[in-house]
Coordinates of C-alpha atoms in Angstrom, one line a residue:
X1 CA 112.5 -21.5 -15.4
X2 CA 111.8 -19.3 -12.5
X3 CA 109.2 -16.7 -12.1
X4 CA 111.7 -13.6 -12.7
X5 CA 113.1 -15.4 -16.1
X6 CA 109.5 -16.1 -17.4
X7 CA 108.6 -12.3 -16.8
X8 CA 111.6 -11.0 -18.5
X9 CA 113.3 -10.7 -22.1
X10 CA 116.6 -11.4 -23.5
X11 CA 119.6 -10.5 -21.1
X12 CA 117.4 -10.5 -17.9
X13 CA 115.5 -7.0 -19.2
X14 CA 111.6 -7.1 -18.2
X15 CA 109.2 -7.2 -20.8
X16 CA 106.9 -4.4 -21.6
X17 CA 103.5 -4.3 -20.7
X18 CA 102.5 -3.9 -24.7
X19 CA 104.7 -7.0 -24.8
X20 CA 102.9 -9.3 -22.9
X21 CA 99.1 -7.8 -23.6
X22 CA 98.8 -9.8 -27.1
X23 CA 99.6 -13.0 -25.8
X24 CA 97.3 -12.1 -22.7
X25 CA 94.3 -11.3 -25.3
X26 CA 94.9 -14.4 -27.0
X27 CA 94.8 -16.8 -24.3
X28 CA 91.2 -14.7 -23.3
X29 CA 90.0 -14.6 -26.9
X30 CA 90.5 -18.6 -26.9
X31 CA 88.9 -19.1 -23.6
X32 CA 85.7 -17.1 -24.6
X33 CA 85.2 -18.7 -28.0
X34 CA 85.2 -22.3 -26.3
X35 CA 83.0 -20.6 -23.6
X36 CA 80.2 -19.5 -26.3
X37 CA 80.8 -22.6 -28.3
X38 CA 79.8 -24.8 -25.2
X39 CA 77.1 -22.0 -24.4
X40 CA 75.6 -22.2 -27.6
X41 CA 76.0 -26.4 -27.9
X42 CA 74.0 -26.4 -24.7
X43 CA 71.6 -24.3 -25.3
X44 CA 71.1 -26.7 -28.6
X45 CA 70.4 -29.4 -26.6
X46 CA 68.1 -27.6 -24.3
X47 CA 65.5 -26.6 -27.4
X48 CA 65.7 -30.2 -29.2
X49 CA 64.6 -30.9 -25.4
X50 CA 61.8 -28.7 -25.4
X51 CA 60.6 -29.4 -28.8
X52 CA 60.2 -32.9 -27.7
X53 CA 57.9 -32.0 -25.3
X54 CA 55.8 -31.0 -28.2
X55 CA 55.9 -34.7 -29.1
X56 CA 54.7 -35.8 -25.6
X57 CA 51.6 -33.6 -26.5
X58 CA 50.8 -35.1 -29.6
X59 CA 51.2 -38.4 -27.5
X60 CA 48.7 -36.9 -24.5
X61 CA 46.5 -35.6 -27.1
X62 CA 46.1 -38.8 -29.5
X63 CA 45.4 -40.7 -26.4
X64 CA 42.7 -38.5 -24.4
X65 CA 40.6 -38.2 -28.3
X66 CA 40.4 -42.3 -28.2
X67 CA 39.6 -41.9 -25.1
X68 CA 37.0 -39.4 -25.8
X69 CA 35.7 -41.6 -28.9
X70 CA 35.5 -44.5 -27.4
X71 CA 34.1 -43.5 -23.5
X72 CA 37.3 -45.1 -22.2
X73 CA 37.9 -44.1 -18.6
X74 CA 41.1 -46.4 -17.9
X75 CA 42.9 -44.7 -21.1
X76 CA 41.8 -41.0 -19.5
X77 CA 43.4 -41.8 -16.0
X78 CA 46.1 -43.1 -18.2
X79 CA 46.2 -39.4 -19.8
X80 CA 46.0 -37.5 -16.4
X81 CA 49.5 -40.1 -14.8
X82 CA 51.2 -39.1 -17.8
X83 CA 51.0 -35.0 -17.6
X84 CA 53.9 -36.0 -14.8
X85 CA 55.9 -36.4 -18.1
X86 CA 54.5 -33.1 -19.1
X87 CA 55.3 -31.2 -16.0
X88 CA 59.4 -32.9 -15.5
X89 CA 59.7 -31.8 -18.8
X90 CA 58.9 -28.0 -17.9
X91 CA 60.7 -28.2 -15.2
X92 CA 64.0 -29.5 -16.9
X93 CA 64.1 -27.0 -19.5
X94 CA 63.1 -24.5 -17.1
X95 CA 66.0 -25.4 -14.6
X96 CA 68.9 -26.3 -17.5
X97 CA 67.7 -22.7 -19.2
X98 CA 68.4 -20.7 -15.7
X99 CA 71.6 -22.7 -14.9
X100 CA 73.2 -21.8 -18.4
X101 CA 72.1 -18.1 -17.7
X102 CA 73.9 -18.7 -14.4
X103 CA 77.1 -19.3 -16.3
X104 CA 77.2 -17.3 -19.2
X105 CA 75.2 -14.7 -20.8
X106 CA 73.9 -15.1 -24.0
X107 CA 73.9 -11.8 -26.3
X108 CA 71.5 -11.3 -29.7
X109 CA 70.4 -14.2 -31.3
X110 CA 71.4 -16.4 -28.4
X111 CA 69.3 -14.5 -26.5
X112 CA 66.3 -14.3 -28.6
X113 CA 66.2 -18.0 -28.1
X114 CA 66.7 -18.4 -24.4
X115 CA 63.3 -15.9 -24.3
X116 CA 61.9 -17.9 -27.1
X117 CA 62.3 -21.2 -25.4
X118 CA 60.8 -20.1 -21.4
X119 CA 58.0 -18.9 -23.3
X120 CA 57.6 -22.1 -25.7
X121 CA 58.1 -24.7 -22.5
X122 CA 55.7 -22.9 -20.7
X123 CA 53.0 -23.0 -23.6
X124 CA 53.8 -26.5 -23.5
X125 CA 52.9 -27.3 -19.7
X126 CA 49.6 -25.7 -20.4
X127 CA 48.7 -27.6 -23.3
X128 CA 49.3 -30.8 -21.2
X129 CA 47.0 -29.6 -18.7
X130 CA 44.3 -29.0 -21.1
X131 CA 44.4 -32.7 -22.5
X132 CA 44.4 -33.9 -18.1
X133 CA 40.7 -31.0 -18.7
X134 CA 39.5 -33.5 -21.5
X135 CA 40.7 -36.7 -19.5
X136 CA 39.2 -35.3 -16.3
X137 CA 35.4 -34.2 -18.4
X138 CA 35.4 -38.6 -19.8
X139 CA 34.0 -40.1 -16.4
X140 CA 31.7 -37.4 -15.8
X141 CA 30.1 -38.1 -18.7
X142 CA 28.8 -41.4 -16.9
X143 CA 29.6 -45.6 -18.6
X144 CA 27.0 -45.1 -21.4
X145 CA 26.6 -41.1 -22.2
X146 CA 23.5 -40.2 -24.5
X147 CA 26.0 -39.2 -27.2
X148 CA 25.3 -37.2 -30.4
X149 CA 27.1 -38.5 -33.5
X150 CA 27.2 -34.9 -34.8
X151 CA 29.2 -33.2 -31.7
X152 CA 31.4 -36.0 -31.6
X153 CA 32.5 -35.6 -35.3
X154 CA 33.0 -32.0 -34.8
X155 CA 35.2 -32.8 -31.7
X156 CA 37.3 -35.4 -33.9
X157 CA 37.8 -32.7 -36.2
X158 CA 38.6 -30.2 -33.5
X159 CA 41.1 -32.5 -32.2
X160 CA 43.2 -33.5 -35.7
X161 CA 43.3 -29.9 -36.1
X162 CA 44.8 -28.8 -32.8
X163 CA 47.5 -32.0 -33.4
X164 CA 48.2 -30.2 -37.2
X165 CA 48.6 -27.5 -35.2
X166 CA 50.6 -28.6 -32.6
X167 CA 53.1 -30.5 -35.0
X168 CA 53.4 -27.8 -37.2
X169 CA 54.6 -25.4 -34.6
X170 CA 57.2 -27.8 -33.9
X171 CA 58.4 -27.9 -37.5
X172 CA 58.2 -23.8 -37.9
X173 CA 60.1 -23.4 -34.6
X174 CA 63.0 -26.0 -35.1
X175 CA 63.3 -24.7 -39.3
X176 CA 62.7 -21.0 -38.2
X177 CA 60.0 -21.1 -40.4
X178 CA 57.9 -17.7 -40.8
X179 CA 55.7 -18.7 -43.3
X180 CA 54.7 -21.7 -41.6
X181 CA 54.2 -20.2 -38.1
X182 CA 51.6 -17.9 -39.8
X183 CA 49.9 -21.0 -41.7
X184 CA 49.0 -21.7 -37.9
X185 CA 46.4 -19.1 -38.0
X186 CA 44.3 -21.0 -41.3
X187 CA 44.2 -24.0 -38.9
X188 CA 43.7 -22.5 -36.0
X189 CA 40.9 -20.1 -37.8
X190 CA 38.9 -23.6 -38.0
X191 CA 39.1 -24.8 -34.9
X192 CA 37.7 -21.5 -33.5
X193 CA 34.6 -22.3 -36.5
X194 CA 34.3 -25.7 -35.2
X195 CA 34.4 -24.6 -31.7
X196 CA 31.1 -22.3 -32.4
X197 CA 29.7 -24.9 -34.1
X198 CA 29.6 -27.3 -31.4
X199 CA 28.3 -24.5 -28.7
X200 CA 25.3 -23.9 -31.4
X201 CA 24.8 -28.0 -31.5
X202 CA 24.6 -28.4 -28.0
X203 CA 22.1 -25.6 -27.5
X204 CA 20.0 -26.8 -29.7
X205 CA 20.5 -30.5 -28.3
X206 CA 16.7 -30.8 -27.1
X207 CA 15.1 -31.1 -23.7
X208 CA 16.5 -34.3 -22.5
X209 CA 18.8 -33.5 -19.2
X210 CA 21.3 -36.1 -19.7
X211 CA 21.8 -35.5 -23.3
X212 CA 22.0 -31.8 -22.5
X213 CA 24.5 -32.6 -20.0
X214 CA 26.4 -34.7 -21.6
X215 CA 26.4 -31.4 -24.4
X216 CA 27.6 -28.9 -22.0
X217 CA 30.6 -31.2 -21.0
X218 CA 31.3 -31.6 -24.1
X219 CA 31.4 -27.5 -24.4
X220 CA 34.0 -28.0 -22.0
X221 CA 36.1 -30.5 -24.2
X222 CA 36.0 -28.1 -27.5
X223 CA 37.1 -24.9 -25.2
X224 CA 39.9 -27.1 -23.9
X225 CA 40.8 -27.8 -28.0
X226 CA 40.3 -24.5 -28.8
X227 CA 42.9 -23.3 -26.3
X228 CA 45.2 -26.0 -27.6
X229 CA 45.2 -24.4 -30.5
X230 CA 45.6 -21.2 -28.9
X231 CA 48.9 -22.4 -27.6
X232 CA 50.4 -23.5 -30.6
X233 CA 50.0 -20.3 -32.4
X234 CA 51.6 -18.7 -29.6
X235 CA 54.8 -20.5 -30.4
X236 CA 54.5 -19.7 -34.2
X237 CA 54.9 -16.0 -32.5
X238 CA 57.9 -16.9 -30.9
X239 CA 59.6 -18.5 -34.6
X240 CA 58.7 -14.7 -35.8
X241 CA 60.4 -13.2 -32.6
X242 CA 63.5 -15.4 -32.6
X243 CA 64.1 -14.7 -36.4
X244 CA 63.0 -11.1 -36.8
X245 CA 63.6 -9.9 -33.0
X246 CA 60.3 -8.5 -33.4
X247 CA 57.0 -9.7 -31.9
X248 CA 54.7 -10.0 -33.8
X249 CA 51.3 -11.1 -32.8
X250 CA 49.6 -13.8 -35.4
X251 CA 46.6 -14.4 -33.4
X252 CA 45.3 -10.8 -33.4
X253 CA 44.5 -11.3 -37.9
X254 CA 43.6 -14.4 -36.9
X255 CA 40.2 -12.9 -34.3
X256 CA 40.1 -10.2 -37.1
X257 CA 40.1 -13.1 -40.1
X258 CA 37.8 -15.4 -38.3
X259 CA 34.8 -12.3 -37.8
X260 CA 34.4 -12.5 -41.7
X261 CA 32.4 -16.2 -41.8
X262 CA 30.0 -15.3 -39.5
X263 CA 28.5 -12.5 -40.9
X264 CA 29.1 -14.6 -44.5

């Protein structure tokens, strides 16, 4: 069929403009809906992605505490090769994330997400650098450290609260979970009680400057925790933000919440 017979009706007439505009619109309307379909399918992919970097945390993070408990230097350097893992995975995300943007833009919801998840990877990169801070603290602490059984409990318990913490964001986020992004505050309330504790322990450590060394590293370990935790609330704010569209900021009851034991 030539190109004159395609563009015209029956008996060689030409077709009207309002003619050919619904078959036009159709063609379009089925192009963009396979667009966002593949938009939205990749975009998918790039959040079950990030939220497994959550799982490399939990990973970094059960490895640099037996390494903390047990003064194990080879599993520390272990700890500080693997942030690598940490870092590729940031920078995946990151990359996929902006090439996406680069094809299509997302609109409301979609959008919500794309903002959700560059904040998310990015709390994610810094909570693998604060377990390479613990790993880096271990040698310093010399073969044989003039440990105190009561800081190192507190630290244990410091540490299975920031992994709660860190798993539970990863469940609130991927079931858009509200009420279990603010349950991150309780936890992360405790940590902030523990982390206290541990400064008021090593204070009052006694006069011996290798013991009191070896306190004031371990300072250094809790605030590393504590910002662990710190991290993972941050992403409970972004499950509020992608659901509601509103930010909301759960750590600011949890400062005003945590005040009330001290003075108790």
């Amino acid at each position: 069929m030539s190109p004159e017979s395609s563009a015209s009706g029956e008996g060689g007439r030409p077709r009207s403009p309002a003619a050919t505009a619904p078959a036009a619109a159709g063609i379009a309307a089925g192009g963009g809906a396979h667009g966002r379909a593949h938009f939205q399918q990749q975009l998918q992919e790039l959040e079950a992605h990030a939220l497994g970097g959550l799982d490399l945390i939990v990973e970094q993070l059960d490895r640099v505490l037996e390494a903390l408990s047990h003064q194990d230097v080879e599993l520390a350097q272990m700890v500080i090769a693997d942030d690598d893992r940490v870092d590729g995975r940031y920078l995946e995300v990151h990359q996929g994330i902006l090439s996406l943007l680069a094809l299509q833009a997302p609109v409301a919801g979609d959008l919500r997400l794309v903002a959700a998840l560059l904040h998310m990877i990015k709390h994610i990169e810094r909570m693998g650098d604060q377990c390479v801070n613990i790993a880096k603290l271990i040698p310093l602490s010399g073969h044989e450290p003039p440990v105190r059984q009561e800081v190192l409990e507190a630290l244990a318990k410091m540490g299975a609260h920031a992994r709660s913490e860190v798993v539970q964001a990863k469940a609130a986020f991927a079931g858009r979970d509200i009420g279990l992004a603010e349950d991150l505050v309780r936890q992360d309330r405790e940590i902030n009680r523990l982390n206290r504790e541990i400064f008021r322990l090593a204070l009052e450590i006694g006069d011996d400057p290798d013991t009191r060394e070896w306190a004031m590293l371990m300072i250094l370990v809790a605030r590393a925790l504590e910002r662990i935790g710190d991290n993972a609330v941050d992403i409970g704010e972004q499950v509020a933000f992608v659901v509601t569209g509103l930010f909301r900021e759960l750590a600011a009851s949890s400062h005003s919440a945590g005040a009330i034991p001290d003075s108790a």
